[in-house]
XYZ file of N, CA and C in Angstrom:
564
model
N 35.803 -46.054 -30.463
C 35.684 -44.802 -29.750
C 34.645 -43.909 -30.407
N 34.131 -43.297 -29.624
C 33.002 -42.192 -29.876
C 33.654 -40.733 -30.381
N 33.261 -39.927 -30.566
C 33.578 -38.244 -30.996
C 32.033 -37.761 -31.381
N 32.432 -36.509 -30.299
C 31.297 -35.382 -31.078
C 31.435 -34.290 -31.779
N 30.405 -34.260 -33.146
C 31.116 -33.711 -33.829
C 30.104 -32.390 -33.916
N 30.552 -31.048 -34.394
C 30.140 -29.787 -34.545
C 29.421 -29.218 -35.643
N 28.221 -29.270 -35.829
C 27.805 -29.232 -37.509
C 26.876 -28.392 -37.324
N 27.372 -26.926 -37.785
C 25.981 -25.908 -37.556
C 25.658 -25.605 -36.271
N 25.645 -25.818 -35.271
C 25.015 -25.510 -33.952
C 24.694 -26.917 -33.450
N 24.522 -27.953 -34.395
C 23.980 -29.218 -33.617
C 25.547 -30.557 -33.481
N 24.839 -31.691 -32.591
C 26.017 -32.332 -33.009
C 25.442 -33.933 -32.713
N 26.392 -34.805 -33.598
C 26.116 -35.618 -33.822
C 27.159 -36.832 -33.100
N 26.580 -38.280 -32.439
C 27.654 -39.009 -31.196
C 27.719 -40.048 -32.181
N 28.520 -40.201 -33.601
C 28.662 -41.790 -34.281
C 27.518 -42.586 -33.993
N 27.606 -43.533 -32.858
C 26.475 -44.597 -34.020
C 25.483 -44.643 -31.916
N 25.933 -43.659 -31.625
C 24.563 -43.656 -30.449
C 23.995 -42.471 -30.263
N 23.303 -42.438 -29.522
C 22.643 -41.017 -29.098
C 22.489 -41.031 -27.774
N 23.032 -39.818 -27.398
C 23.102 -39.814 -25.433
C 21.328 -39.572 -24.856
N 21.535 -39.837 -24.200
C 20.448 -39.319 -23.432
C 19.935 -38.904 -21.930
N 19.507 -37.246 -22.123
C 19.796 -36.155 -21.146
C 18.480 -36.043 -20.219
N 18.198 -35.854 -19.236
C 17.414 -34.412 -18.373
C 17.535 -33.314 -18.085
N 16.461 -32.476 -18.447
C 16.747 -31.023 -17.899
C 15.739 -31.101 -16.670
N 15.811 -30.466 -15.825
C 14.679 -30.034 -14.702
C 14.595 -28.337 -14.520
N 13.873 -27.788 -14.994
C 13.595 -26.271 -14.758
C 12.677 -25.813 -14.067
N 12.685 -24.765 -13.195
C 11.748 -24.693 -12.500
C 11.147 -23.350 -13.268
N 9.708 -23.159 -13.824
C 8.840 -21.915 -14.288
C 8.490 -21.236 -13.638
N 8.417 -21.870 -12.185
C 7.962 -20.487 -11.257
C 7.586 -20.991 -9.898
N 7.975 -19.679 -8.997
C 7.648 -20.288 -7.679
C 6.307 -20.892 -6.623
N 6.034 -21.035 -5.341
C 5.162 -21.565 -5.202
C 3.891 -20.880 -5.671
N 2.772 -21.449 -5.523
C 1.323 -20.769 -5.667
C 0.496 -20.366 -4.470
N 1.358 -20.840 -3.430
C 0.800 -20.181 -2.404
C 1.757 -19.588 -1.346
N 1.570 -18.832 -0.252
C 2.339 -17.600 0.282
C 2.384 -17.999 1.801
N 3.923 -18.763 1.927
C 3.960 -19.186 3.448
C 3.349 -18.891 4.530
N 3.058 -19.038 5.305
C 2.843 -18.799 6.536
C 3.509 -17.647 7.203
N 5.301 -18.084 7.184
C 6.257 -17.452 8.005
C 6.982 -16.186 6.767
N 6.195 -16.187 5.512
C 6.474 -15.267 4.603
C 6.043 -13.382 4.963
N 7.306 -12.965 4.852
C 6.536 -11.561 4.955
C 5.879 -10.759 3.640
N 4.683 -9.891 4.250
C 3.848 -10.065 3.060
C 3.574 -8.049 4.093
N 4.157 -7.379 3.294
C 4.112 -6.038 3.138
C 3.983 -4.842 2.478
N 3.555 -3.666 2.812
C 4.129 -2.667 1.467
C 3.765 -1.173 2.603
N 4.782 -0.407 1.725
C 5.032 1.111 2.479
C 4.652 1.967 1.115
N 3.735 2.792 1.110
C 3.652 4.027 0.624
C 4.097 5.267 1.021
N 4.402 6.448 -0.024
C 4.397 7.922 0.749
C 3.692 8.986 -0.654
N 3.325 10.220 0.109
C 2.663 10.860 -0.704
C 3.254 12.070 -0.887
N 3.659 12.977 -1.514
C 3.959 14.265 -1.556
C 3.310 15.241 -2.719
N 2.263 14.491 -3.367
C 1.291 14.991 -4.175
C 0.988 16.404 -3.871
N 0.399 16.759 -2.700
C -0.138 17.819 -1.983
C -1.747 18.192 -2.326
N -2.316 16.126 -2.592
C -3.491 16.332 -2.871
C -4.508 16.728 -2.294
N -6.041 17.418 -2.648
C -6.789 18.133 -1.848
C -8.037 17.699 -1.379
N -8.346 17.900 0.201
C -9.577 17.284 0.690
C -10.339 18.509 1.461
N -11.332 17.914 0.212
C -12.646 18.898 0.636
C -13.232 18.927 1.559
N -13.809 20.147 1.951
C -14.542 20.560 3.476
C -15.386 19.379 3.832
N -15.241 18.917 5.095
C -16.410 17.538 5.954
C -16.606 16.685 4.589
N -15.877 16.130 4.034
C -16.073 15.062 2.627
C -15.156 13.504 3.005
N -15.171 12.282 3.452
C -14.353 11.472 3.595
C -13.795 11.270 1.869
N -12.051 11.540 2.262
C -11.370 11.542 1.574
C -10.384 10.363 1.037
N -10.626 9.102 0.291
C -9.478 8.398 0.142
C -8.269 9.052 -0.280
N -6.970 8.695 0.550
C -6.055 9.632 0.420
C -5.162 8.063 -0.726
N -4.405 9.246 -2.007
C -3.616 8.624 -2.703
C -2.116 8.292 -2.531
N -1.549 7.490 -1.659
C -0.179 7.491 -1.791
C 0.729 6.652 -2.966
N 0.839 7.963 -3.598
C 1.196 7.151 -4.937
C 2.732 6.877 -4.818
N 3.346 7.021 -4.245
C 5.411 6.829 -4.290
C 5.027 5.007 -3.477
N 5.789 4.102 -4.083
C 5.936 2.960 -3.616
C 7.098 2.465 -2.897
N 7.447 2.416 -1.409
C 8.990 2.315 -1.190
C 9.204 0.976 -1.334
N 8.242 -0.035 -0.703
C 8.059 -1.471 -1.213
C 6.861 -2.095 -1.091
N 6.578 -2.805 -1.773
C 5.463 -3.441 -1.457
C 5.701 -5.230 -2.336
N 5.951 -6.103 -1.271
C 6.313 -7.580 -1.299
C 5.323 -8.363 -2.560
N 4.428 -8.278 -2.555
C 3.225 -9.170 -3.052
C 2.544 -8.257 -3.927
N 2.519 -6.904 -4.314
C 2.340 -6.063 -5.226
C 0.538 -6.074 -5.212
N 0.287 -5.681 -3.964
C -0.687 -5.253 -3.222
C -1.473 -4.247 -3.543
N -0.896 -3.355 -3.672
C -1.422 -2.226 -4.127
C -1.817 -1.772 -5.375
N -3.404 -1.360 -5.542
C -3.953 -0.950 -6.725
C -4.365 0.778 -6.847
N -4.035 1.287 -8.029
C -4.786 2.841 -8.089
C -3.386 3.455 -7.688
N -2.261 3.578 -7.133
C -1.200 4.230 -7.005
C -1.197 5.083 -8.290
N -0.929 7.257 -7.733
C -1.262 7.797 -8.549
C -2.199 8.244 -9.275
N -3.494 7.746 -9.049
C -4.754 8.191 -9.354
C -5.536 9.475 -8.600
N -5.163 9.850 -7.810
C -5.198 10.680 -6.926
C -5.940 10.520 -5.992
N -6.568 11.885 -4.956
C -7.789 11.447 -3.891
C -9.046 11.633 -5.052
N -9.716 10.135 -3.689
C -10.938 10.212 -4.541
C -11.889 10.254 -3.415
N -13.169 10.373 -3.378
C -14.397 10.186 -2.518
C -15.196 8.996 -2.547
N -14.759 8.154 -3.300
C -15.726 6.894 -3.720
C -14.797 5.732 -3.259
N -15.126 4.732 -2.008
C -14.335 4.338 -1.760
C -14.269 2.990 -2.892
N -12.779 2.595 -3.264
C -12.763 1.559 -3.980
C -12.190 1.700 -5.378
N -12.292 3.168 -5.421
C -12.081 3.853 -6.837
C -10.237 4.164 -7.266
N -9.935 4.388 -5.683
C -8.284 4.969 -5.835
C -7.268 4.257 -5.487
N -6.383 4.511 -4.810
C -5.482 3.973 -4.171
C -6.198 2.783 -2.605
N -5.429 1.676 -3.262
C -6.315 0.489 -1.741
C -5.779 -0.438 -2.331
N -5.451 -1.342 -1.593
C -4.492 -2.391 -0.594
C -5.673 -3.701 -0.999
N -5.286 -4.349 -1.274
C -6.187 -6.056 -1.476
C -4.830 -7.051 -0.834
N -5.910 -7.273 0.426
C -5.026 -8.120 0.806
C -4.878 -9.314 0.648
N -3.645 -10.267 0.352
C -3.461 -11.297 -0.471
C -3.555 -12.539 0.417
N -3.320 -13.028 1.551
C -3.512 -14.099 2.362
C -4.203 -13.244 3.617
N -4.968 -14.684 4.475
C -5.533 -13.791 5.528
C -4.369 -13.624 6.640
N -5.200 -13.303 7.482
C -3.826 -13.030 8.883
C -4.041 -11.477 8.923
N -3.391 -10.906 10.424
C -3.804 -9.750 11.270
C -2.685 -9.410 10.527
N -2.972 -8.584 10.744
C -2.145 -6.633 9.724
C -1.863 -6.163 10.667
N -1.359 -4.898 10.583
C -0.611 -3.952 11.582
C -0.544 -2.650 10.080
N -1.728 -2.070 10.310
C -1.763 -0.970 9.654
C -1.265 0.233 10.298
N -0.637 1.107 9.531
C 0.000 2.665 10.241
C 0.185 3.573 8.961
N -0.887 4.736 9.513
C -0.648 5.370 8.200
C -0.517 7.369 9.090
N 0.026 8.387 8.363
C 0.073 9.284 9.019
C -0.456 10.648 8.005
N -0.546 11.842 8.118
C -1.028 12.679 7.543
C -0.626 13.863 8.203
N 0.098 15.121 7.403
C 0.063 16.278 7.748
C -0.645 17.533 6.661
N -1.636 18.200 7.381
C -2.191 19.171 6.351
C -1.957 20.291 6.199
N -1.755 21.003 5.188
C -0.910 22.298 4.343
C -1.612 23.186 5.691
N -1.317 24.539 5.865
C -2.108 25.717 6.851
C -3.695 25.626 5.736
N -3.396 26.337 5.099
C -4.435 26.208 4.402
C -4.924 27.904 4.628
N -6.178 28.290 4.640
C -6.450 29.686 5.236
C -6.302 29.799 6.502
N -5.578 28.733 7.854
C -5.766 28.867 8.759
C -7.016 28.023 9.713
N -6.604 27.783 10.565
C -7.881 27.221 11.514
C -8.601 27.735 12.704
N -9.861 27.930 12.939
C -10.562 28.172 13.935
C -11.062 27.313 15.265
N -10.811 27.293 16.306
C -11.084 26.853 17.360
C -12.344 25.620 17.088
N -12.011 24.491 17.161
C -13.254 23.169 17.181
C -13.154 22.539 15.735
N -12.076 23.529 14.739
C -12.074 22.590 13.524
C -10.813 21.474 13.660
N -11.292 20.312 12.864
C -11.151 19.301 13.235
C -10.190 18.674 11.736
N -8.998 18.029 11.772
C -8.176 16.920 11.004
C -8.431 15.682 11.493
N -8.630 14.899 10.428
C -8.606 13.359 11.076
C -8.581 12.160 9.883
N -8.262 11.208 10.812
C -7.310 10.330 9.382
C -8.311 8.651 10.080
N -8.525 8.096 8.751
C -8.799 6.717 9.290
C -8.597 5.012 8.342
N -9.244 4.306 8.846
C -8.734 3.100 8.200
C -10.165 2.596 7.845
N -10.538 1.763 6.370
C -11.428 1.252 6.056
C -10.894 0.092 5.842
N -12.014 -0.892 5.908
C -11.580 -2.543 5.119
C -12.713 -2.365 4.913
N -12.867 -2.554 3.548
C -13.900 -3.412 2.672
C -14.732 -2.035 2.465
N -14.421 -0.961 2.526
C -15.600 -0.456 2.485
C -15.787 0.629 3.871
N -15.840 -0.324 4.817
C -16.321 -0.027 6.157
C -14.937 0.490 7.250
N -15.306 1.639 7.921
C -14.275 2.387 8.389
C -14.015 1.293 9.643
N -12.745 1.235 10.437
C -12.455 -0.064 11.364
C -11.480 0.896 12.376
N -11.481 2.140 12.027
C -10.419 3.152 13.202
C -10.937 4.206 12.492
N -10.145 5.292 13.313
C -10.233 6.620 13.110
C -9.189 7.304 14.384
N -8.990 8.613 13.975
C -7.890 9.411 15.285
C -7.877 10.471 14.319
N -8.317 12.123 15.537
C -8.364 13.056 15.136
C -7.795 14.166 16.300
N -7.440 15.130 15.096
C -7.097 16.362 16.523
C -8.045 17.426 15.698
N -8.285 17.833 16.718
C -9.199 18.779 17.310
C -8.335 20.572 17.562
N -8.396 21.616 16.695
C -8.235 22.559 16.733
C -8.765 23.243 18.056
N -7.877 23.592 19.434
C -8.520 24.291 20.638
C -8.399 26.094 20.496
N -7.569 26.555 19.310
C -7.361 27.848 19.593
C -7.701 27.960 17.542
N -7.590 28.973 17.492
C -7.535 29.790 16.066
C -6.002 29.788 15.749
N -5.909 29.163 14.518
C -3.519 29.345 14.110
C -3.595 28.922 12.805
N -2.804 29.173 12.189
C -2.613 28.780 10.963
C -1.469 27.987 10.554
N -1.311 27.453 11.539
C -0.346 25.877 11.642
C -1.084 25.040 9.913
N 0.269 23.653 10.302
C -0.173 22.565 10.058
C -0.852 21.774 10.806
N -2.037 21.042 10.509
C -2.044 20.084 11.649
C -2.343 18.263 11.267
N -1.675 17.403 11.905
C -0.964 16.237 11.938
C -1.971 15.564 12.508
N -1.629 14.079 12.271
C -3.273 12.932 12.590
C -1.878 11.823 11.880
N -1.662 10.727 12.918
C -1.472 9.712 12.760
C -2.279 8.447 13.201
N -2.150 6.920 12.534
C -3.245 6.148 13.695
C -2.577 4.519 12.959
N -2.575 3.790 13.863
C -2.114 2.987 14.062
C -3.200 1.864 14.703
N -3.338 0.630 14.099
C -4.136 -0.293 13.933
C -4.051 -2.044 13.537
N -4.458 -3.309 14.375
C -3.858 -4.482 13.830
C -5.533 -4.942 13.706
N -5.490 -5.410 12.342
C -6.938 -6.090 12.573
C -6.710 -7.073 11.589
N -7.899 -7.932 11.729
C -8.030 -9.494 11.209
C -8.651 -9.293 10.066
N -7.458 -10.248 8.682
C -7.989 -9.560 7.161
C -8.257 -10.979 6.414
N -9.350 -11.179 5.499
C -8.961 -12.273 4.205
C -8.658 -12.129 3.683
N -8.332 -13.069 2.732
C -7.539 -12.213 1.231
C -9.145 -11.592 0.686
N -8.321 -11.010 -0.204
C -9.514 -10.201 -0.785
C -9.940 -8.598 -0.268
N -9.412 -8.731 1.176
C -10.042 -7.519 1.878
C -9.768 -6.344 1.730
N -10.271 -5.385 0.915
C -9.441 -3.718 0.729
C -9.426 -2.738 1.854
N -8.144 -2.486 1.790
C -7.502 -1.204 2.820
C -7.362 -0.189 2.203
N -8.257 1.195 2.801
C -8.283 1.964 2.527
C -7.586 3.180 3.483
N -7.252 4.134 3.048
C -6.587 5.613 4.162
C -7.670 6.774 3.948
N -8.473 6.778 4.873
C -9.246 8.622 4.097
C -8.441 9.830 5.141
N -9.207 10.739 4.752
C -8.617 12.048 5.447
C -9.953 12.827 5.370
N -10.190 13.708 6.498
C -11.369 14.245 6.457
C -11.039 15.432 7.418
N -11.674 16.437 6.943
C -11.023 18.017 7.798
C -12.309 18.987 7.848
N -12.386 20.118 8.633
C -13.701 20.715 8.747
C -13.104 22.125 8.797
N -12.516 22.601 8.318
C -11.699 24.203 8.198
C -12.586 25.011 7.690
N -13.653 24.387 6.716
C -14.879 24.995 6.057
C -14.644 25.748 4.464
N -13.120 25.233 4.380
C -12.471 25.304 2.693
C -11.581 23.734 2.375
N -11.675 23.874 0.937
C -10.535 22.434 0.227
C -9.338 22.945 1.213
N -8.854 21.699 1.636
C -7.519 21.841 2.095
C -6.820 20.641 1.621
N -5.386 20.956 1.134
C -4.437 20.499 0.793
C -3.666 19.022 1.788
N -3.257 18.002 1.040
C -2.335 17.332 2.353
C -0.987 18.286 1.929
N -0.394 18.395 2.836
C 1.467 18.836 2.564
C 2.559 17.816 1.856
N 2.847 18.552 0.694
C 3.243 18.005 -0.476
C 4.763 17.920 0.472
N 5.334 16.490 1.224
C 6.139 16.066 1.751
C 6.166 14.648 1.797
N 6.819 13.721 1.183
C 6.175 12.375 1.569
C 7.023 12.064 3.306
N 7.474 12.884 3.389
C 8.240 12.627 4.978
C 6.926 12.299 6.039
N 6.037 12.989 6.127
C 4.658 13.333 6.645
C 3.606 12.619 6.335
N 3.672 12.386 4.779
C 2.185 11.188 4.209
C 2.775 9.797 4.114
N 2.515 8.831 4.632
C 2.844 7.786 4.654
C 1.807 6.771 5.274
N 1.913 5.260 4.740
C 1.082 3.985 4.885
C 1.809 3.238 5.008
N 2.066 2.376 5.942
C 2.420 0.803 5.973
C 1.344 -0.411 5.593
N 1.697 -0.987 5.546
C 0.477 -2.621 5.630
C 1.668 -3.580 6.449
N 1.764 -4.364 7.265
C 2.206 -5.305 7.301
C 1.643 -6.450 8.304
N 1.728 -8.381 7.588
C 1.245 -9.062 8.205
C 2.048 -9.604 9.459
N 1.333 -9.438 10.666
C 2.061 -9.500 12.070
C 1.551 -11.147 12.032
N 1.076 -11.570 11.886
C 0.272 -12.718 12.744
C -0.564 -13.590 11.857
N -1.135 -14.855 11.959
C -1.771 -15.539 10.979
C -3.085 -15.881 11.800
């Protein structure tokens, strides 16, 4: 008969030695299904500021999720240089379904023909836009959402600017209820 015996941490089987497999797995696949969802949601309540007629990359630095950890520059704030701040590299290709929204502080108020408006870049290059248009003089907030599916590679950066013509810095409204970005892949 056999016995194993306890010596220190190790142990010893009389006059054989067993012999085992382990199989461990180090890590999952290297590439990103097909039918995988591949997303991320930002929000902003910074109440960061965009300067008069200047395209603005807007920073949404709060992360609610983001799947594939997509997002670079979160927290860096707005910048003017696109590429520099907050933007999205997208990790497999396939159509997106971008949606991002914006509300801006009163600020000193607005005059009749000044203009809020929010848009979408890839790579650089703007691919949407949606603006409202001030018809009276008020010193509201005013709101710009836009919604967009376009065809991405990996590699491709998504950007959010904000651009306003009040003819002073104006503020976004420090709410993340109001500043918000989606990314998500609809389609391959």
């Amino acid at each position: 008969p056999q016995s194993a015996h306890t010596n220190s941490g190790s142990q010893s089987y009389g006059a054989f030695s067993p012999t085992y497999f382990v199989v461990e797995r180090l890590s999952g696949p290297s590439q990103i299904a097909a039918s995988e969802t591949v997303a991320c949601r930002y929000t902003s309540s910074a109440g960061n500021a965009v300067a008069h007629n200047t395209t603005t990359y807007v920073d949404f630095a709060t992360k609610d999720y983001d799947t594939h950890g997509m997002v670079l520059g979160a927290g860096s704030g707005n910048v003017t240089t696109t590429g520099t701040g907050w933007r999205a590299i997208i990790p497999v290709p396939g159509k997106y379904l971008i949606t991002a929204k914006l509300l801006s502080a009163s600020g000193g108020g607005w005059a009749a023909g000044e203009e809020w408006s929010i848009g979408i870049f890839k790579s650089g290059i703007q691919v949407s836009a949606a603006s409202t248009v001030s018809l009276t003089s008020h010193s509201s907030f005013m709101a710009e959402s836009i919604s967009k599916t376009i065809s991405c590679v990996a590699s491709d950066r998504i950007e959010i600017s904000a651009l306003q013509t009040s003819g002073l810095s104006l503020n976004i409204l420090n709410n993340n209820l109001f500043n918000q970005v989606e990314i998500v892949r609809v389609g391959n």
